[in-house]
Coordinates of C-alpha atoms in Angstrom, one line a residue:
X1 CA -26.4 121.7 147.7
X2 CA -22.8 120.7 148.0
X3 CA -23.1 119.8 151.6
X4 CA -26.4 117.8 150.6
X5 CA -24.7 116.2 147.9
X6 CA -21.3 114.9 151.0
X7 CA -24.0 114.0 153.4
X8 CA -25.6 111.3 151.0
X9 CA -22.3 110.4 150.0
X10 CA -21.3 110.1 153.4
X11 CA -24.4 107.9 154.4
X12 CA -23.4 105.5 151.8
X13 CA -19.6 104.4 153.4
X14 CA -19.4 101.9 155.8
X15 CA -18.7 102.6 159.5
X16 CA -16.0 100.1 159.7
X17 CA -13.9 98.8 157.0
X18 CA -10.5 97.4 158.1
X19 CA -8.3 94.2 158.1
X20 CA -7.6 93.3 161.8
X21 CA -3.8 92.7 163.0
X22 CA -4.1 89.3 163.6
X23 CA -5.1 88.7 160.1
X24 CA -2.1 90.6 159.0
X25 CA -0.3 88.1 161.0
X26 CA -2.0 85.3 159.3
X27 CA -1.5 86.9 156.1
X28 CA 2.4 87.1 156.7
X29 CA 2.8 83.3 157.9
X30 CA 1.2 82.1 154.8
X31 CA 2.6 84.2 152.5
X32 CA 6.3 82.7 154.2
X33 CA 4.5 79.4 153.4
X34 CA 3.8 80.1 149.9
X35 CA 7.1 81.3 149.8
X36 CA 8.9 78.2 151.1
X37 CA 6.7 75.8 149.2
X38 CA 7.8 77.9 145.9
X39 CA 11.6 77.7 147.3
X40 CA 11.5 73.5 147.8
X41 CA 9.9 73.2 144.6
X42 CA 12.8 75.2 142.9
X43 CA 15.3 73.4 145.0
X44 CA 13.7 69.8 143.6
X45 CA 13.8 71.0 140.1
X46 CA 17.3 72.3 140.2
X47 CA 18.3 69.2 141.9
X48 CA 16.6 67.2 138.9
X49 CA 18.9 69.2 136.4
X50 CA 21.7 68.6 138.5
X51 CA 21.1 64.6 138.5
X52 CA 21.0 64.8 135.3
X53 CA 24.6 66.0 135.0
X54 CA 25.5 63.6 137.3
X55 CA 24.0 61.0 135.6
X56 CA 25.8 61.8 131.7
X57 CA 28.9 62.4 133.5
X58 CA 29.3 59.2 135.1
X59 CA 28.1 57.4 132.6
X60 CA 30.4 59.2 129.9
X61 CA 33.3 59.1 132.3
X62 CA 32.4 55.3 133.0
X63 CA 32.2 54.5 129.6
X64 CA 35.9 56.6 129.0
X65 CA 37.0 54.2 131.8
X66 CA 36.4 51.1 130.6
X67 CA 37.7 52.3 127.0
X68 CA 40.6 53.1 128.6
X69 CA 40.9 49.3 130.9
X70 CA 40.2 47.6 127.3
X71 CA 43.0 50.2 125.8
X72 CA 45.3 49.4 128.6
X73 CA 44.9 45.5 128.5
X74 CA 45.4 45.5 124.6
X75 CA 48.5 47.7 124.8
X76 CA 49.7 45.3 127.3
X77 CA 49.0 42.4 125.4
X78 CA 50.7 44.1 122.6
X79 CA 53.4 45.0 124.8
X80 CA 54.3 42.0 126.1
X81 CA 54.0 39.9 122.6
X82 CA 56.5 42.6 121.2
X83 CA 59.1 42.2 123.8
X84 CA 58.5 38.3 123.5
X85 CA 58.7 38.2 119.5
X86 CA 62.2 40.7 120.0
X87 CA 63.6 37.9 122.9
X88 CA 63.1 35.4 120.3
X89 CA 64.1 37.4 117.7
X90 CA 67.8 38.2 119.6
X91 CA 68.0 34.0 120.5
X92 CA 67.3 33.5 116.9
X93 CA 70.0 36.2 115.6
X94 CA 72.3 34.6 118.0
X95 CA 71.8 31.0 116.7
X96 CA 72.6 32.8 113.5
X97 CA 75.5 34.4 114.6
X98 CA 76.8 31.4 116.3
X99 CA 76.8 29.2 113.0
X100 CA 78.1 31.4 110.5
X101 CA 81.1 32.1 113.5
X102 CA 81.0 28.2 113.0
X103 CA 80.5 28.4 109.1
X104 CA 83.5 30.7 108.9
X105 CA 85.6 28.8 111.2
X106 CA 85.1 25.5 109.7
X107 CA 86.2 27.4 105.9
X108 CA 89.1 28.9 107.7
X109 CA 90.0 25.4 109.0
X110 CA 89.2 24.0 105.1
X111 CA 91.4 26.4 103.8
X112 CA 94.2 25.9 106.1
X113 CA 94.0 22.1 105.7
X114 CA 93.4 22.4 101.9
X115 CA 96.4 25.1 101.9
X116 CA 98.8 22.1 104.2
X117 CA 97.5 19.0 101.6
X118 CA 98.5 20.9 98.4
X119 CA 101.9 21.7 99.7
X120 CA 102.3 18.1 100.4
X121 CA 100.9 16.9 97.0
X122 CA 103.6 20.0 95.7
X123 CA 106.2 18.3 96.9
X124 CA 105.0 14.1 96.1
X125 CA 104.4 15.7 92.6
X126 CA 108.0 17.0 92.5
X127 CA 109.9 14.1 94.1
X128 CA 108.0 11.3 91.7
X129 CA 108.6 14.0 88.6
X130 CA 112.4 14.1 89.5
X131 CA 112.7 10.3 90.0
X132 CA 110.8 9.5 87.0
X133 CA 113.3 12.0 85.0
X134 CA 116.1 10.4 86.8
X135 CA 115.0 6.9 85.6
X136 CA 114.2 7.8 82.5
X137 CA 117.8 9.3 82.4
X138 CA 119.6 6.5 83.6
X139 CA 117.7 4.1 81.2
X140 CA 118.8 5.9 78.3
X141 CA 122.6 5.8 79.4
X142 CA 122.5 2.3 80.6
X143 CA 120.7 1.7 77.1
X144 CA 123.6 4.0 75.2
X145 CA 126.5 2.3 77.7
X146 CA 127.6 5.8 78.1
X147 CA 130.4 6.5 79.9
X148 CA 127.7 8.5 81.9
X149 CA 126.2 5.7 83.9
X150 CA 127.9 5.8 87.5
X151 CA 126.6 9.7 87.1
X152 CA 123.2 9.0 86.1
X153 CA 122.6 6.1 88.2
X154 CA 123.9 7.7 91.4
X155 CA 121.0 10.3 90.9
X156 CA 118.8 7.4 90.7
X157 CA 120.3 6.2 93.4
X158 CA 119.2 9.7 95.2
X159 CA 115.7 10.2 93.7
X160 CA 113.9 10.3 97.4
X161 CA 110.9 8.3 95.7
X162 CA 113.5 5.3 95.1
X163 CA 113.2 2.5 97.2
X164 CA 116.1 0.9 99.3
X165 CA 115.9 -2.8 97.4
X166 CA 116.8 -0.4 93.8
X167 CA 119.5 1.2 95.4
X168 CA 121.3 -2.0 96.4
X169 CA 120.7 -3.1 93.0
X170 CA 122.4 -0.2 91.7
X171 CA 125.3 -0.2 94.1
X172 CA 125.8 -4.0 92.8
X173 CA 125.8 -2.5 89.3
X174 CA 128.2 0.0 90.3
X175 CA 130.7 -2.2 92.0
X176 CA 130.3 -4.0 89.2
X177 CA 131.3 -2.1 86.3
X178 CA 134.4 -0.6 88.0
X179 CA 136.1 -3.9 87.6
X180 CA 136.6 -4.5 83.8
X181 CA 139.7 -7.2 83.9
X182 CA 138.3 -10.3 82.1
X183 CA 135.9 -11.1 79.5
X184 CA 133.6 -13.0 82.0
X185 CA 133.1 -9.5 83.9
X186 CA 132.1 -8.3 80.8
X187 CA 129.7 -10.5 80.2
X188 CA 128.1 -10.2 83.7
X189 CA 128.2 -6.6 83.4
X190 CA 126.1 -6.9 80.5
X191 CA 123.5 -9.3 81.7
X192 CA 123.4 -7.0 84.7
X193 CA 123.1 -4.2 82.8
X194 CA 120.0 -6.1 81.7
X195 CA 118.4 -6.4 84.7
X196 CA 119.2 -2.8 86.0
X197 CA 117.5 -1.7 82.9
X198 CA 114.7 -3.8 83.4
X199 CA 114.1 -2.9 87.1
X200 CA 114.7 1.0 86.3
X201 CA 111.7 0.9 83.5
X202 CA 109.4 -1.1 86.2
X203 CA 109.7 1.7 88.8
X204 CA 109.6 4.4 86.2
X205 CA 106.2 2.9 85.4
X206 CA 105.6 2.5 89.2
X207 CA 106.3 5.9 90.0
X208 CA 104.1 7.2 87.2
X209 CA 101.3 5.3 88.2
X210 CA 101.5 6.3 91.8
X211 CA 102.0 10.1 90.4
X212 CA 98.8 9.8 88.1
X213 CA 96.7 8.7 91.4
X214 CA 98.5 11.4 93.6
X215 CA 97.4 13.9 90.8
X216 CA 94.3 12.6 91.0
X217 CA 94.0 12.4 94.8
X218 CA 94.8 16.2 94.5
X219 CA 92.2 16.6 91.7
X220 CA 89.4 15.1 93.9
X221 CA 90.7 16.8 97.5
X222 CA 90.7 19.9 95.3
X223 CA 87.0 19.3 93.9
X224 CA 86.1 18.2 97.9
X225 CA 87.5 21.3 98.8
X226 CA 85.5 23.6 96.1
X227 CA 82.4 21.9 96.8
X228 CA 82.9 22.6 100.5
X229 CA 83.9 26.0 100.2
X230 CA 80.4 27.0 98.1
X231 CA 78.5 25.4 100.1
X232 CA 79.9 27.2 103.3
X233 CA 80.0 30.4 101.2
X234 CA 76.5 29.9 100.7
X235 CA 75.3 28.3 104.1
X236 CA 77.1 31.8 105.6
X237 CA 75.4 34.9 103.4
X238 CA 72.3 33.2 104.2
X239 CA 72.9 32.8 107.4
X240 CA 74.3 36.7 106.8
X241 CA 71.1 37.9 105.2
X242 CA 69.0 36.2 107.9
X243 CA 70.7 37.9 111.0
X244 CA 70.2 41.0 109.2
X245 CA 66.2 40.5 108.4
X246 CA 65.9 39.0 112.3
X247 CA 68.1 42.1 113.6
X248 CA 65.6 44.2 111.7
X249 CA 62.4 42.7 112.8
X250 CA 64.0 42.6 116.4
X251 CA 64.9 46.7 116.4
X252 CA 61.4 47.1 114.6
X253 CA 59.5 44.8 117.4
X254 CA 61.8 46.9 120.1
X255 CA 60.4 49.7 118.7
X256 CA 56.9 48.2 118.9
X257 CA 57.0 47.3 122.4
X258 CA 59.1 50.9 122.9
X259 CA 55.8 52.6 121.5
X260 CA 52.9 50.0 123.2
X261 CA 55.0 51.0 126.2
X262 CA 54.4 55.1 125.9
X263 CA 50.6 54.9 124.8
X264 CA 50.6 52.7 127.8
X265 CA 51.9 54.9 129.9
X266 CA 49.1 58.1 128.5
X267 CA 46.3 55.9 128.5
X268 CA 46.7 54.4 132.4
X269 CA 47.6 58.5 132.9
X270 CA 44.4 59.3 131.1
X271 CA 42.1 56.3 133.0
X272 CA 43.5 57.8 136.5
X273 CA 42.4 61.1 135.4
X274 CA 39.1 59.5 134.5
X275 CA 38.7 57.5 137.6
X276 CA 39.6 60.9 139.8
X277 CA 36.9 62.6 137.6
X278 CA 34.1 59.7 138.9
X279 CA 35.1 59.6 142.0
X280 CA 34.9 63.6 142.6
X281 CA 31.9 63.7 140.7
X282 CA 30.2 60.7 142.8
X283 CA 31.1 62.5 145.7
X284 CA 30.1 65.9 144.6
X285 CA 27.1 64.6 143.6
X286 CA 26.2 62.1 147.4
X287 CA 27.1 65.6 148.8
X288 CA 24.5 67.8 146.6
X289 CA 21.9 64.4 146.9
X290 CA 22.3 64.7 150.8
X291 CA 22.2 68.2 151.1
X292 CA 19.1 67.8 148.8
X293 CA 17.6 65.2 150.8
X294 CA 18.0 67.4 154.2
X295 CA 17.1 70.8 152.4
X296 CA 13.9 68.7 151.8
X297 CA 13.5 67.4 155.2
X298 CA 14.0 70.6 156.2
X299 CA 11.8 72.8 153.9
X300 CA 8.9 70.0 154.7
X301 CA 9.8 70.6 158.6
X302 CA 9.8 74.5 157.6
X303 CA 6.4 74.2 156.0
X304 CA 4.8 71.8 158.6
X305 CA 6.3 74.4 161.3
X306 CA 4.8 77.3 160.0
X307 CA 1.4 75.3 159.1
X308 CA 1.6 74.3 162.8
X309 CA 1.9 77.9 163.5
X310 CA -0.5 79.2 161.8
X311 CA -3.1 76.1 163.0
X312 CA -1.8 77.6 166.1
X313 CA -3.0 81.5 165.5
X314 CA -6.0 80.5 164.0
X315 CA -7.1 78.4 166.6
X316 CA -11.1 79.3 168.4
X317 CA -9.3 80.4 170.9
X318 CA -7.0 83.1 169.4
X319 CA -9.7 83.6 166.1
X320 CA -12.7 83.5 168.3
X321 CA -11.4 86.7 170.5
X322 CA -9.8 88.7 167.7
X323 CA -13.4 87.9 166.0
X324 CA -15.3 89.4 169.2
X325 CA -13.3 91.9 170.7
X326 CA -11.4 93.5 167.8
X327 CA -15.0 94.9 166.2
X328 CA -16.6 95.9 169.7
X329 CA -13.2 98.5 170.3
X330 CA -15.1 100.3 167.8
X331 CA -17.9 101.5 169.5
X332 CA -17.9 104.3 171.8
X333 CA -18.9 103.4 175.3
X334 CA -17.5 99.7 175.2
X335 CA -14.0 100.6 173.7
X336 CA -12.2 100.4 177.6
X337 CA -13.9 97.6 178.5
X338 CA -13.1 95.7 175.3
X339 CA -9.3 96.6 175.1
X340 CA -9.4 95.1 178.7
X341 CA -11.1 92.0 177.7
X342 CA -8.6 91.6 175.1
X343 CA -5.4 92.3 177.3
X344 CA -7.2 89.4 179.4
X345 CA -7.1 86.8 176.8
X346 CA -4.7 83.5 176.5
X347 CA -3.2 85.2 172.8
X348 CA 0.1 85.9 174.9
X349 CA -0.3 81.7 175.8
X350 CA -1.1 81.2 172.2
X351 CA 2.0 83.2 170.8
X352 CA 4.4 82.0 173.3
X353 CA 3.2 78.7 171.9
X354 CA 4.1 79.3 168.3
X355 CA 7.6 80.9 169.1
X356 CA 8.5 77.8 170.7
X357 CA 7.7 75.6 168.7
X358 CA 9.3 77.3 165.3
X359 CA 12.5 77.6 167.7
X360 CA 12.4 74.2 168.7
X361 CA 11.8 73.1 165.0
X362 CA 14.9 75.4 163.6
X363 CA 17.5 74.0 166.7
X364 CA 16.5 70.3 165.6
X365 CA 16.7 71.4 161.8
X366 CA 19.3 73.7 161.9
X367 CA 16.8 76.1 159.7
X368 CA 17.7 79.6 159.9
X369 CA 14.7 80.8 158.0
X370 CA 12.2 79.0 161.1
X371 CA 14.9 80.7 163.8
X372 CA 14.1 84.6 162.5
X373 CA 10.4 83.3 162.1
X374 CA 10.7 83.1 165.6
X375 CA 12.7 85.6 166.4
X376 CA 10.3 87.6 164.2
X377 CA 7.3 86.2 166.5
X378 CA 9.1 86.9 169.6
X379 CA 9.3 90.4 169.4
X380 CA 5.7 90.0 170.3
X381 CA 3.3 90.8 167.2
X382 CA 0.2 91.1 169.7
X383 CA 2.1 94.0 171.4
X384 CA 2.1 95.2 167.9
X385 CA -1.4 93.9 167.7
X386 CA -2.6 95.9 171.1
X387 CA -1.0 99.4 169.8
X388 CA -2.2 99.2 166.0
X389 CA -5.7 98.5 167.4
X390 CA -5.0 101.3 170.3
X391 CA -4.0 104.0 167.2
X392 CA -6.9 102.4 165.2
X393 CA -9.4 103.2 168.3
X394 CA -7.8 106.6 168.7
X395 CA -8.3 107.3 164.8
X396 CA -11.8 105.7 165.0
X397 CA -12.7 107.8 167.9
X398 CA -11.5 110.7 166.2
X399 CA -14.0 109.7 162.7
X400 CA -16.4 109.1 164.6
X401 CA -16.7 112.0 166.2
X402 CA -16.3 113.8 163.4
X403 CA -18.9 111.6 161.0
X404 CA -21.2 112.4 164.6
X405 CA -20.8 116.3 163.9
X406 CA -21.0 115.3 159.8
X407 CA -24.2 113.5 160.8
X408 CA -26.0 116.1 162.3
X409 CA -25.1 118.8 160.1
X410 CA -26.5 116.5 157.8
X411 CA -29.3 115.5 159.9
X412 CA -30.2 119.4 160.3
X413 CA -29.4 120.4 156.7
X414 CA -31.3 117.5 155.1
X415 CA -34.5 118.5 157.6
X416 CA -34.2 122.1 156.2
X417 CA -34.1 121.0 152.3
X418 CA -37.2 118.7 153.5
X419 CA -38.7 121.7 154.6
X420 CA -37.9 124.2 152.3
X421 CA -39.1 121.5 149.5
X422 CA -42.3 121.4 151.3
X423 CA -43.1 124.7 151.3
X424 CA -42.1 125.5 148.0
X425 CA -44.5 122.4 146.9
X426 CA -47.2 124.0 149.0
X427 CA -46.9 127.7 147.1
X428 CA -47.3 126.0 143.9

């Protein structure tokens, strides 16, 4: 029962069930073409995330750039206007400085002057004081005939204010009233007397006139000289007080331009930077782009290569005898002739075919994935081919000789349950 059961089991596989060489072949080629259709793909949308980058960070770098050119022109601008404001800042301090040196020089000249015209009114005060005391003197004794009058005239006489016309006059009186013989002398004396009187009184009025203007003079030169002296006092603190609030503004400008001058110098530092930043990045990114571009080329070259290939192996010619010949290796008698047949077919032409070509394609593309294709190919698959199929005929040789035994066991047994079945039907 058990052998029955193996025998019907037996009957129901199929003689033949296997995938021929060359389609393992085929199979491997497209699977490398599935493969490097699955690579370009990933190599386009890496790329695209990569552009991307390249795309914010140029524009964010660019936009820092031109920040930084706007920044740089402003602080220049700023810059420059500082240094000009402190240049005209220094002139104006110096225009400053050069009037009150002028201011102060003109009040020291003032003074000086003022200092040289009091002494003089000093002394005109004094001489006209003393004269008019001598006069005044002398008018009294002459008045009093004293026996004083040849003393008190003769300081008359020397009274610097005293003009040369009196002193005659007086030395006539003088002369004079030494001689004192006769009564007609005495009478002249007195008449002169007169007149000496008369012309000492007119010049003591003269000189006290001409002392009242020279005290006024000096009250006027005085006022002049007070009015001149304020205003220079004045003219100089504010000249003073606007050096100091120009010498401020100028340090604090100086500062300005001092400051412009170092954020200057960071921000041009900081847009170099920048523009080394874009300039690697553009060329990192032209050399990833171009290396994209011929990855591209070459994956499309890779994948019309191996396409070309595999038009190649599964051409009539190559198909048509794998079709034919690979089957009929499985049956007994034909096997030798077959295996000949096949040995005598153009799949050597064919291969040699395809390893050129993916060899030719990878030296123009520089592909090292289409070069161990060919290498791969070159090592000559068929031969592979001709030895799997020669093992495969040994093996099939060897089943079928034993599914021949199997079969007739089978054959015999089943003939002996039909039999036995029969005559057990028959008895009943």
């Amino acid at each position: 029962m058990k052998s029955f059961k193996l025998c019907a089991i037996a009957a129901l596989v199929p003689a033949v069930s296997a995938v021929t060489p060359l389609q393992q072949v085929m199979s491997m080629l497209e699977g490398m073409l599935a493969k490097g259709k699955d690579e370009k793909h990933l190599e386009e949308a890496e790329f695209a995330k990569f552009q991307v980058w390249c795309d914010n960070t140029r524009q964010e770098t660019q936009k820092s750039i031109d920040q930084g050119a706007a920044q740089i022109t402003q602080l220049q601008a700023d810059m420059d206007k500082a240094s000009s404001d402190a240049e005209v800042l220094a002139g104006e301090v110096e225009a400053l400085q050069g009037e009150i040196a002028k201011a102060e020089e003109e009040a020291k000249s003032a003074r000086a002057i003022r200092k040289t015209e009091n002494g003089d009114y000093m002394m005109q005060h004094q001489d006209y004081s003393e004269s008019i005391d001598a006069i005044q003197r002398a008018i009294a004794v002459l008045k009093s005939r004293s026996k004083d009058v040849p003393q008190s005239l003769a300081q008359v006489r020397s009274a610097p204010m005293v003009p040369e016309q009196a002193k005659a006059m007086l030395d006539s009186f003088l002369a004079m009233r030494s001689d004192e013989t006769g009564a007609p002398e005495a009478h002249a004396y007195e008449f002169q007397s007169g007149s000496v009187v008369e012309m000492l009184e007119k010049l003591a009025t003269r000189f006290q006139d001409e002392r009242f203007a020279l005290e006024k003079a000096e009250m006027n030169a005085k006022h002049n000289f007070e009015m001149l002296m304020q205003q220079l006092t004045t003219n100089i603190k504010a000249n003073k007080d606007a050096e100091s609030a120009k010498s401020a503004m100028r340090a604090a400008r100086l500062r300005d331009a001092a400051s412009a001058k170092g954020d200057l110098e960071v921000t041009e530092k900081a847009k170099a930077e920048d523009e080394q930043t874009l300039s690697d990045t553009n060329s990192e990114c032209h050399r990833r782009s171009k290396e994209f571009e011929q990855n591209q080329v070459t994956r499309a070259e890779e994948v019309k290569a191996i396409q070309e290939a595999v038009s190649i192996l599964s051409s009539d010619e190559v198909k048509g005898h794998a079709e034919t010949y690979l089957p009929s290796l499985l049956q007994g008698k034909a096997k030798a002739r077959a295996l000949a047949q096949l040995r005598s077919t153009k799949d050597g032409d064919n291969r040699a075919r395809a390893v050129a070509y993916l060899q030719h394609r990878a030296q123009r593309l520089g592909s090292r994935y289409l070069s161990v294709m060919a290498e791969r190919l070159n090592e000559d698959p068929f031969g592979k081919v001709k030895q799997m199929i020669k093992d495969l005929i040994v093996k099939l040789m060897e089943e079928a000789n034993a599914e021949a035994d199997h079969h007739s066991y089978c054959t015999t047994e089943l003939a002996t349950n039909k039999q036995t079945r029969e005559i057990k039907q028959s008895e009943v």
